Amino acid sequence: MTNTSEQILDIKKIRKDFPILSREINGKPLVYFDNAATSQTPTQVIDCIVDYYENKNANIHRGVHSLSQIATDAYEGAREKVRAHFNAEFAHEIILTAGTTHSINLVANGYASILKPEDEILVSAMEHHSNIVPWQMLCQKTGSKLKVIPMSHKGELEMDTYKELLNENTKLVFVNHVSNALGTINPVKEIIDLAHGVDARVLIDGAQSAPHIKADVQALDVDYYTVSAHKICGPTGVGMLYGKEDLLNMLPPYQGGGEMISEVTFDKTTYAGLPHKFEAGTPNISGGIAFGAALDYMNAIGFDAIAAYEMELLKYATSEIEKIEGVEIYGTTPDRKTAVLSFNIEGLHPYDIGTLLDKMGIAVRTGHHCAQPIMEFYKIPGTVRASFSFYNSKEEIDSFITALKKAKSMLL
């Protein structure tokens, strides 16, 4: 008999690592299906944060005393873990930021002094607002033109149109690795290679892919890649920007202050080298260290096993929800999709469904998911989004389906 991914992963044991999964919401056992918004945090990562404040708390890079050295070593050790996980060539190509939004804005700010009015930048139709608004602001500053790579009704990018949009004026391309609203896995390697064919630079938003896919930035040959730790069992308020060394050196600093300088006089200031040039001020030290601990935790489980199990959950949930009359699923690319189930029920508003599910202990996300252009494309106000992680179970999906049927009967 073939072992299932659930048996290989030992889900019951894994769930014990997450204290919050044992609590109740509204008198019901918590079923947490909002993982695309933020993942839950295992004890191993929580303990790492507590250990920092109990045993290592000191400012980094700036002290000769032992505690500062210990904290610095832990923080820089975490940077090395991030480098190794994403296979960057150098640790200084990893900029520790406040998260994906911060990382994207850092790059956008840098290109404000580089782009010209005749330049064009491309963004896909399925982006999160954080990968749209900064580029609109960049175009307002530079006069450059923003063009959109369209998507199909199935939730796939129209690659033929993308090829037609690329030209000698294309300077930047921005695409998410995985759509937060639909779960679609985009063909980022092809997107990158085509962009490089016209000498354009590419930023990939990896916030939604990171929990499911172990991206290799060198194999992708990507120019910039962004991630938020809280999507991958880490703390909020910390993430990373990967950038190729020469491209990061080309960009001006994003913020001024301590740490990012080499020498300051009233006549002029010279800036520190990478990565400190982009890390002004005291960082989220405990968060950075915990980011490394989160990667340790997930790598110990194994991303191949995680992906296989989450695909089992997605297929099971999809097959069960399709049995409910009136359900429409958005993002129907089963072979290129992560564990996101975005749907509506005919005649019902997603907010009403989500509210009733919450009363039954089921946590899902409702609304436009910071992806209003996608909702406009489908001509809907929003969706109900159930997103699964490796610590979820088929039994929880059964509870979700039962609650969903009950919510439907109450609303219709």
Short mmCIF file of C-alpha atoms in Angstrom, two decimals:
data_model
loop_
_atom_site.label_atom_id
_atom_site.label_comp_id
_atom_site.label_asym_id
_atom_site.label_seq_id
_atom_site.Cartn_x
_atom_site.Cartn_y
_atom_site.Cartn_z
CA MET A 1 0.00 0.00 0.00
CA THR A 2 1.30 3.45 -0.93
CA ASN A 3 1.79 5.84 1.93
CA THR A 4 -0.15 9.11 1.71
CA SER A 5 1.62 12.42 2.17
CA GLU A 6 -0.26 12.79 5.45
CA GLN A 7 1.27 9.57 6.78
CA ILE A 8 4.74 10.60 5.59
CA LEU A 9 4.45 14.03 7.26
CA ASP A 10 2.85 12.82 10.53
CA ILE A 11 0.31 15.64 10.61
CA LYS A 12 -0.79 14.93 14.17
CA LYS A 13 2.76 15.43 15.40
CA ILE A 14 3.22 18.58 13.30
CA ARG A 15 -0.01 20.11 14.61
CA LYS A 16 1.30 19.83 18.16
CA ASP A 17 4.03 22.32 17.19
CA PHE A 18 1.38 25.02 16.69
CA PRO A 19 -0.24 26.01 20.01
CA ILE A 20 -2.94 28.15 18.40
CA LEU A 21 -4.41 25.17 16.55
CA SER A 22 -5.66 23.71 19.84
CA ARG A 23 -7.78 26.73 20.75
CA GLU A 24 -11.48 27.32 20.18
CA ILE A 25 -13.19 30.17 18.33
CA ASN A 26 -16.82 30.93 19.17
CA GLY A 27 -16.99 27.71 21.16
CA LYS A 28 -15.81 25.57 18.21
CA PRO A 29 -12.40 24.03 17.44
CA LEU A 30 -10.42 26.46 15.30
CA VAL A 31 -10.15 25.50 11.64
CA TYR A 32 -7.59 27.92 10.23
CA PHE A 33 -7.89 28.24 6.45
CA ASP A 34 -6.47 31.77 6.08
CA ASN A 35 -2.88 30.71 5.48
CA ALA A 36 -2.46 32.82 2.34
CA ALA A 37 -2.92 35.92 4.53
CA THR A 38 -0.53 34.70 7.21
CA SER A 39 0.67 31.33 8.41
CA GLN A 40 0.61 30.19 12.00
CA THR A 41 3.81 30.07 14.04
CA PRO A 42 5.32 26.91 15.55
CA THR A 43 6.66 26.70 19.08
CA GLN A 44 10.19 26.42 17.72
CA VAL A 45 9.94 29.91 16.22
CA ILE A 46 8.10 31.38 19.20
CA ASP A 47 10.82 29.99 21.49
CA CYS A 48 13.46 31.59 19.26
CA ILE A 49 11.87 35.03 19.76
CA VAL A 50 11.59 34.52 23.52
CA ASP A 51 15.20 33.31 23.69
CA TYR A 52 16.39 36.45 21.93
CA TYR A 53 14.77 38.76 24.48
CA GLU A 54 15.77 36.60 27.43
CA ASN A 55 19.35 35.88 26.41
CA LYS A 56 20.56 37.93 23.42
CA ASN A 57 18.82 41.31 23.45
CA ALA A 58 21.31 43.94 22.26
CA ASN A 59 21.72 46.22 19.27
CA ILE A 60 23.71 44.68 16.44
CA HIS A 61 26.75 45.74 14.38
CA ARG A 62 27.52 48.62 16.73
CA GLY A 63 29.01 47.25 19.90
CA VAL A 64 32.21 45.59 21.03
CA HIS A 65 30.59 44.08 24.11
CA SER A 66 29.84 40.37 24.15
CA LEU A 67 26.04 40.59 24.10
CA SER A 68 26.10 42.76 20.98
CA GLN A 69 28.44 40.29 19.30
CA ILE A 70 26.15 37.38 20.19
CA ALA A 71 23.11 39.20 18.79
CA THR A 72 25.02 40.20 15.65
CA ASP A 73 26.18 36.65 15.04
CA ALA A 74 22.61 35.34 15.42
CA TYR A 75 21.21 37.97 13.05
CA GLU A 76 23.87 37.50 10.41
CA GLY A 77 23.53 33.75 10.84
CA ALA A 78 19.87 34.12 9.92
CA ARG A 79 20.82 36.09 6.81
CA GLU A 80 23.05 33.19 5.79
CA LYS A 81 20.14 30.77 6.31
CA VAL A 82 17.98 32.90 4.01
CA ARG A 83 20.80 33.01 1.44
CA ALA A 84 21.20 29.25 1.52
CA HIS A 85 17.46 28.59 1.33
CA PHE A 86 16.99 30.70 -1.80
CA ASN A 87 20.45 29.82 -3.16
CA ALA A 88 21.69 33.37 -3.59
CA GLU A 89 25.36 33.55 -4.52
CA PHE A 90 26.30 36.00 -1.76
CA ALA A 91 24.86 36.77 1.69
CA HIS A 92 25.09 40.50 0.92
CA GLU A 93 22.56 39.99 -1.89
CA ILE A 94 19.98 39.34 0.85
CA ILE A 95 18.49 42.58 2.17
CA LEU A 96 16.47 42.01 5.34
CA THR A 97 13.39 44.21 5.15
CA ALA A 98 10.02 44.66 6.85
CA GLY A 99 8.43 42.35 4.28
CA THR A 100 7.43 42.07 0.64
CA THR A 101 5.75 45.49 0.43
CA HIS A 102 8.85 47.19 1.85
CA SER A 103 11.08 45.25 -0.54
CA ILE A 104 9.07 46.22 -3.61
CA ASN A 105 8.98 49.88 -2.61
CA LEU A 106 12.74 49.82 -2.07
CA VAL A 107 13.28 48.74 -5.68
CA ALA A 108 10.65 51.15 -7.04
CA ASN A 109 12.30 54.05 -5.24
CA GLY A 110 15.65 53.13 -6.73
CA TYR A 111 14.38 53.22 -10.30
CA ALA A 112 12.83 56.68 -9.87
CA SER A 113 16.19 58.20 -10.82
CA ILE A 114 16.85 55.70 -13.62
CA LEU A 115 13.71 55.45 -15.78
CA LYS A 116 12.91 57.91 -18.55
CA PRO A 117 9.54 58.99 -20.03
CA GLU A 118 9.96 56.73 -23.07
CA ASP A 119 10.51 53.65 -20.89
CA GLU A 120 7.84 51.02 -20.28
CA ILE A 121 7.22 48.68 -17.37
CA LEU A 122 5.01 45.59 -17.40
CA VAL A 123 2.90 44.27 -14.55
CA SER A 124 0.56 41.30 -14.63
CA ALA A 125 -3.22 41.50 -14.27
CA MET A 126 -3.19 39.19 -11.25
CA GLU A 127 -0.94 41.18 -8.93
CA HIS A 128 -1.47 42.06 -5.29
CA HIS A 129 -1.86 45.81 -4.79
CA SER A 130 1.64 45.92 -3.31
CA ASN A 131 2.99 44.93 -6.73
CA ILE A 132 0.84 47.49 -8.59
CA VAL A 133 0.67 50.72 -6.60
CA PRO A 134 4.46 51.27 -6.18
CA TRP A 135 4.92 50.97 -9.95
CA GLN A 136 2.06 53.38 -10.63
CA MET A 137 3.75 55.83 -8.27
CA LEU A 138 7.04 55.23 -10.09
CA CYS A 139 5.39 56.04 -13.44
CA GLN A 140 3.93 59.24 -11.99
CA LYS A 141 7.44 60.32 -10.97
CA THR A 142 9.22 59.36 -14.19
CA GLY A 143 6.57 59.66 -16.90
CA SER A 144 7.19 56.01 -17.84
CA LYS A 145 4.30 53.92 -19.15
CA LEU A 146 2.68 51.05 -17.23
CA LYS A 147 1.35 48.21 -19.37
CA VAL A 148 -0.60 45.17 -18.19
CA ILE A 149 -0.06 41.50 -19.05
CA PRO A 150 -3.66 40.18 -19.35
CA MET A 151 -5.06 36.99 -17.84
CA SER A 152 -7.54 34.39 -19.05
CA HIS A 153 -10.82 33.36 -17.42
CA LYS A 154 -9.04 30.25 -16.08
CA GLY A 155 -6.66 32.50 -14.18
CA GLU A 156 -3.58 32.11 -16.37
CA LEU A 157 -1.40 34.84 -17.81
CA GLU A 158 -1.73 35.27 -21.57
CA MET A 159 1.86 34.58 -22.50
CA ASP A 160 1.42 35.30 -26.22
CA THR A 161 0.32 38.83 -25.36
CA TYR A 162 3.22 39.16 -22.93
CA LYS A 163 5.64 38.36 -25.74
CA GLU A 164 3.98 41.02 -27.91
CA LEU A 165 4.25 43.63 -25.14
CA LEU A 166 7.99 43.16 -24.72
CA ASN A 167 10.08 45.58 -26.77
CA GLU A 168 13.25 47.65 -26.63
CA ASN A 169 11.55 50.22 -24.39
CA THR A 170 10.62 47.61 -21.76
CA LYS A 171 12.84 48.18 -18.76
CA LEU A 172 11.09 46.36 -15.89
CA VAL A 173 8.70 43.41 -15.50
CA PHE A 174 6.80 42.63 -12.29
CA VAL A 175 4.93 39.35 -11.74
CA ASN A 176 3.97 37.30 -8.72
CA HIS A 177 5.29 33.76 -8.55
CA VAL A 178 1.91 32.65 -7.20
CA SER A 179 -1.36 34.62 -7.23
CA ASN A 180 -2.62 35.30 -3.72
CA ALA A 181 -6.24 35.51 -4.94
CA LEU A 182 -6.29 32.48 -7.26
CA GLY A 183 -3.35 30.26 -6.32
CA THR A 184 -2.08 30.18 -9.92
CA ILE A 185 1.61 29.32 -10.27
CA ASN A 186 2.99 31.59 -12.97
CA PRO A 187 5.68 30.45 -15.45
CA VAL A 188 8.25 32.76 -13.93
CA LYS A 189 11.33 31.18 -15.52
CA GLU A 190 9.86 31.74 -19.00
CA ILE A 191 8.79 35.27 -18.03
CA ILE A 192 12.31 36.08 -16.81
CA ASP A 193 14.06 34.62 -19.86
CA LEU A 194 11.81 36.49 -22.29
CA ALA A 195 12.32 39.77 -20.42
CA HIS A 196 16.08 39.32 -20.43
CA GLY A 197 15.81 38.88 -24.20
CA VAL A 198 14.99 42.60 -24.45
CA ASP A 199 17.40 43.52 -21.62
CA ALA A 200 14.60 44.19 -19.12
CA ARG A 201 14.95 43.53 -15.40
CA VAL A 202 12.45 41.34 -13.53
CA LEU A 203 11.11 41.46 -9.98
CA ILE A 204 9.19 38.39 -8.81
CA ASP A 205 6.89 38.72 -5.81
CA GLY A 206 7.46 35.47 -3.96
CA ALA A 207 5.23 36.15 -0.95
CA GLN A 208 2.69 33.47 -1.90
CA SER A 209 5.10 30.97 -3.43
CA ALA A 210 7.52 30.80 -0.50
CA PRO A 211 5.32 28.54 1.71
CA HIS A 212 4.96 25.98 -1.08
CA ILE A 213 7.92 26.33 -3.47
CA LYS A 214 11.62 26.49 -2.63
CA ALA A 215 12.74 29.05 -5.19
CA ASP A 216 16.32 28.95 -6.48
CA VAL A 217 17.13 32.53 -7.46
CA GLN A 218 20.24 31.56 -9.40
CA ALA A 219 18.46 28.85 -11.39
CA LEU A 220 15.64 31.30 -12.15
CA ASP A 221 18.21 33.98 -13.06
CA VAL A 222 15.81 36.45 -11.45
CA ASP A 223 16.97 40.02 -10.87
CA TYR A 224 14.92 40.71 -7.72
CA TYR A 225 12.88 38.35 -5.55
CA THR A 226 10.80 39.27 -2.49
CA VAL A 227 9.44 37.27 0.46
CA SER A 228 7.64 37.90 3.76
CA ALA A 229 8.54 35.71 6.74
CA HIS A 230 5.02 35.62 8.15
CA LYS A 231 3.86 33.57 5.14
CA ILE A 232 6.32 30.79 6.01
CA CYS A 233 5.80 30.20 9.73
CA GLY A 234 7.90 33.22 10.72
CA PRO A 235 7.01 36.46 12.51
CA THR A 236 5.32 39.50 11.02
CA GLY A 237 7.29 42.62 10.14
CA VAL A 238 10.28 40.95 8.52
CA GLY A 239 11.12 39.67 5.07
CA MET A 240 13.76 39.80 2.42
CA LEU A 241 14.70 41.36 -0.88
CA TYR A 242 17.09 39.34 -3.01
CA GLY A 243 18.84 41.28 -5.72
CA LYS A 244 21.78 40.53 -7.97
CA GLU A 245 24.86 42.21 -6.59
CA ASP A 246 25.43 44.58 -9.53
CA LEU A 247 21.78 45.62 -9.65
CA LEU A 248 21.64 46.38 -5.93
CA ASN A 249 24.85 48.40 -6.19
CA MET A 250 23.26 50.39 -9.02
CA LEU A 251 20.28 51.50 -6.87
CA PRO A 252 20.53 54.47 -4.49
CA PRO A 253 19.72 53.98 -0.78
CA TYR A 254 16.04 53.86 0.11
CA GLN A 255 16.29 55.43 3.57
CA GLY A 256 18.94 57.46 5.32
CA GLY A 257 20.13 57.07 8.88
CA GLY A 258 22.39 54.98 11.03
CA GLU A 259 23.94 51.73 9.83
CA MET A 260 23.66 52.54 6.10
CA ILE A 261 26.56 54.99 6.08
CA SER A 262 30.32 54.73 5.63
CA GLU A 263 31.24 58.28 6.64
CA VAL A 264 29.16 61.34 7.50
CA THR A 265 30.27 64.97 7.40
CA PHE A 266 28.26 68.14 6.89
CA ASP A 267 29.77 68.38 3.43
CA LYS A 268 28.77 64.91 2.25
CA THR A 269 27.91 61.36 3.25
CA THR A 270 29.27 58.17 1.76
CA TYR A 271 27.24 55.00 1.99
CA ALA A 272 28.00 51.56 3.34
CA GLY A 273 28.31 48.60 1.04
CA LEU A 274 25.75 45.82 0.65
CA PRO A 275 23.62 44.80 2.44
CA HIS A 276 23.80 47.64 4.98
CA LYS A 277 23.28 50.33 2.36
CA PHE A 278 19.57 49.36 2.37
CA GLU A 279 19.20 48.59 6.09
CA ALA A 280 19.00 51.98 7.82
CA GLY A 281 18.32 52.07 11.55
CA THR A 282 17.87 49.31 14.10
CA PRO A 283 16.23 46.35 12.35
CA ASN A 284 13.71 43.84 13.61
CA ILE A 285 16.48 41.78 15.19
CA SER A 286 14.36 39.14 16.89
CA GLY A 287 12.25 38.86 13.74
CA GLY A 288 15.25 38.36 11.52
CA ILE A 289 16.62 35.62 13.76
CA ALA A 290 13.19 33.98 13.91
CA PHE A 291 12.96 34.16 10.10
CA GLY A 292 15.97 31.87 10.00
CA ALA A 293 14.40 29.56 12.59
CA ALA A 294 11.22 29.34 10.49
CA LEU A 295 13.21 28.27 7.44
CA ASP A 296 15.01 25.67 9.58
CA TYR A 297 11.63 24.33 10.71
CA MET A 298 10.13 24.06 7.23
CA ASN A 299 13.27 22.63 5.67
CA ALA A 300 13.35 19.93 8.35
CA ILE A 301 9.87 18.88 7.20
CA GLY A 302 10.81 19.18 3.53
CA PHE A 303 9.27 21.33 0.82
CA ASP A 304 8.63 18.44 -1.56
CA ALA A 305 6.61 16.64 1.10
CA ILE A 306 4.82 19.87 2.02
CA ALA A 307 3.87 20.56 -1.61
CA ALA A 308 2.65 17.01 -2.20
CA TYR A 309 0.48 16.99 0.91
CA GLU A 310 -0.97 20.43 0.28
CA MET A 311 -1.89 19.34 -3.25
CA GLU A 312 -3.78 16.40 -1.72
CA LEU A 313 -5.68 18.84 0.49
CA LEU A 314 -6.47 21.11 -2.47
CA LYS A 315 -7.74 18.26 -4.65
CA TYR A 316 -9.86 16.87 -1.83
CA ALA A 317 -11.35 20.25 -0.95
CA THR A 318 -12.03 21.02 -4.61
CA SER A 319 -13.80 17.70 -5.18
CA GLU A 320 -15.97 18.21 -2.09
CA ILE A 321 -16.89 21.85 -2.72
CA GLU A 322 -17.81 21.12 -6.34
CA LYS A 323 -20.63 18.94 -4.98
CA ILE A 324 -22.33 22.03 -3.53
CA GLU A 325 -24.80 23.51 -5.99
CA GLY A 326 -24.12 27.07 -7.07
CA VAL A 327 -20.38 27.10 -6.30
CA GLU A 328 -18.06 28.81 -8.78
CA ILE A 329 -14.30 28.41 -8.35
CA TYR A 330 -11.89 31.08 -9.60
CA GLY A 331 -8.48 29.96 -10.74
CA THR A 332 -9.01 26.64 -12.49
CA THR A 333 -5.49 25.52 -13.34
CA PRO A 334 -5.19 22.34 -11.23
CA ASP A 335 -1.74 21.38 -12.53
CA ARG A 336 -0.27 24.83 -11.83
CA LYS A 337 -1.84 25.89 -8.58
CA THR A 338 -0.98 26.05 -4.90
CA ALA A 339 -3.35 25.26 -2.03
CA VAL A 340 -5.78 28.15 -2.55
CA LEU A 341 -9.50 27.68 -3.14
CA SER A 342 -11.16 30.95 -4.15
CA PHE A 343 -14.92 30.67 -4.74
CA ASN A 344 -18.39 32.13 -4.53
CA ILE A 345 -21.85 30.66 -4.10
CA GLU A 346 -24.50 31.94 -6.48
CA GLY A 347 -26.79 34.49 -4.84
CA LEU A 348 -24.64 34.93 -1.73
CA HIS A 349 -22.16 37.67 -0.79
CA PRO A 350 -18.74 36.34 0.26
CA TYR A 351 -18.77 38.51 3.39
CA ASP A 352 -21.96 36.86 4.63
CA ILE A 353 -20.54 33.40 4.04
CA GLY A 354 -17.30 34.25 5.83
CA THR A 355 -19.17 35.73 8.81
CA LEU A 356 -21.25 32.60 9.31
CA LEU A 357 -18.25 30.31 8.87
CA ASP A 358 -16.47 32.27 11.60
CA LYS A 359 -19.39 31.62 13.96
CA MET A 360 -18.69 27.92 13.37
CA GLY A 361 -14.95 28.24 14.07
CA ILE A 362 -13.84 28.32 10.43
CA ALA A 363 -11.34 31.08 9.53
CA VAL A 364 -11.36 32.03 5.85
CA ARG A 365 -10.60 35.28 4.06
CA THR A 366 -13.34 37.21 2.22
CA GLY A 367 -13.20 40.24 -0.04
CA HIS A 368 -10.96 41.36 -2.89
CA HIS A 369 -7.75 40.07 -1.25
CA CYS A 370 -5.87 43.25 -2.19
CA ALA A 371 -6.33 42.22 -5.82
CA GLN A 372 -9.17 44.44 -7.02
CA PRO A 373 -8.23 44.20 -10.73
CA ILE A 374 -8.86 40.44 -10.56
CA MET A 375 -12.30 40.99 -9.06
CA GLU A 376 -13.06 43.60 -11.71
CA PHE A 377 -11.98 41.09 -14.39
CA TYR A 378 -14.49 38.52 -13.09
CA LYS A 379 -17.08 41.25 -12.36
CA ILE A 380 -17.54 40.16 -8.76
CA PRO A 381 -17.24 42.06 -5.43
CA GLY A 382 -14.85 39.51 -3.99
CA THR A 383 -14.50 35.83 -3.15
CA VAL A 384 -14.35 33.46 -0.23
CA ARG A 385 -10.78 32.19 -0.05
CA ALA A 386 -9.86 29.02 1.80
CA SER A 387 -6.08 28.51 1.80
CA PHE A 388 -4.44 25.41 3.19
CA SER A 389 -1.12 24.63 4.84
CA PHE A 390 0.80 21.49 5.73
CA TYR A 391 -0.61 21.52 9.28
CA ASN A 392 -4.22 21.35 8.07
CA SER A 393 -6.10 18.09 7.70
CA LYS A 394 -8.80 16.45 5.58
CA GLU A 395 -10.93 16.26 8.73
CA GLU A 396 -10.79 20.05 8.90
CA ILE A 397 -11.88 20.23 5.28
CA ASP A 398 -14.84 18.01 6.16
CA SER A 399 -15.76 20.45 8.95
CA PHE A 400 -15.40 23.34 6.51
CA ILE A 401 -17.67 21.72 3.92
CA THR A 402 -20.30 20.91 6.55
CA ALA A 403 -20.19 24.48 7.84
CA LEU A 404 -20.36 25.86 4.31
CA LYS A 405 -23.47 23.83 3.54
CA LYS A 406 -25.04 25.06 6.77
CA ALA A 407 -24.17 28.69 5.98
CA LYS A 408 -25.71 28.33 2.53
CA SER A 409 -28.95 26.90 3.94
CA MET A 410 -29.15 29.76 6.44
CA LEU A 411 -28.63 32.47 3.82
CA LEU A 412 -30.81 31.17 0.99
#
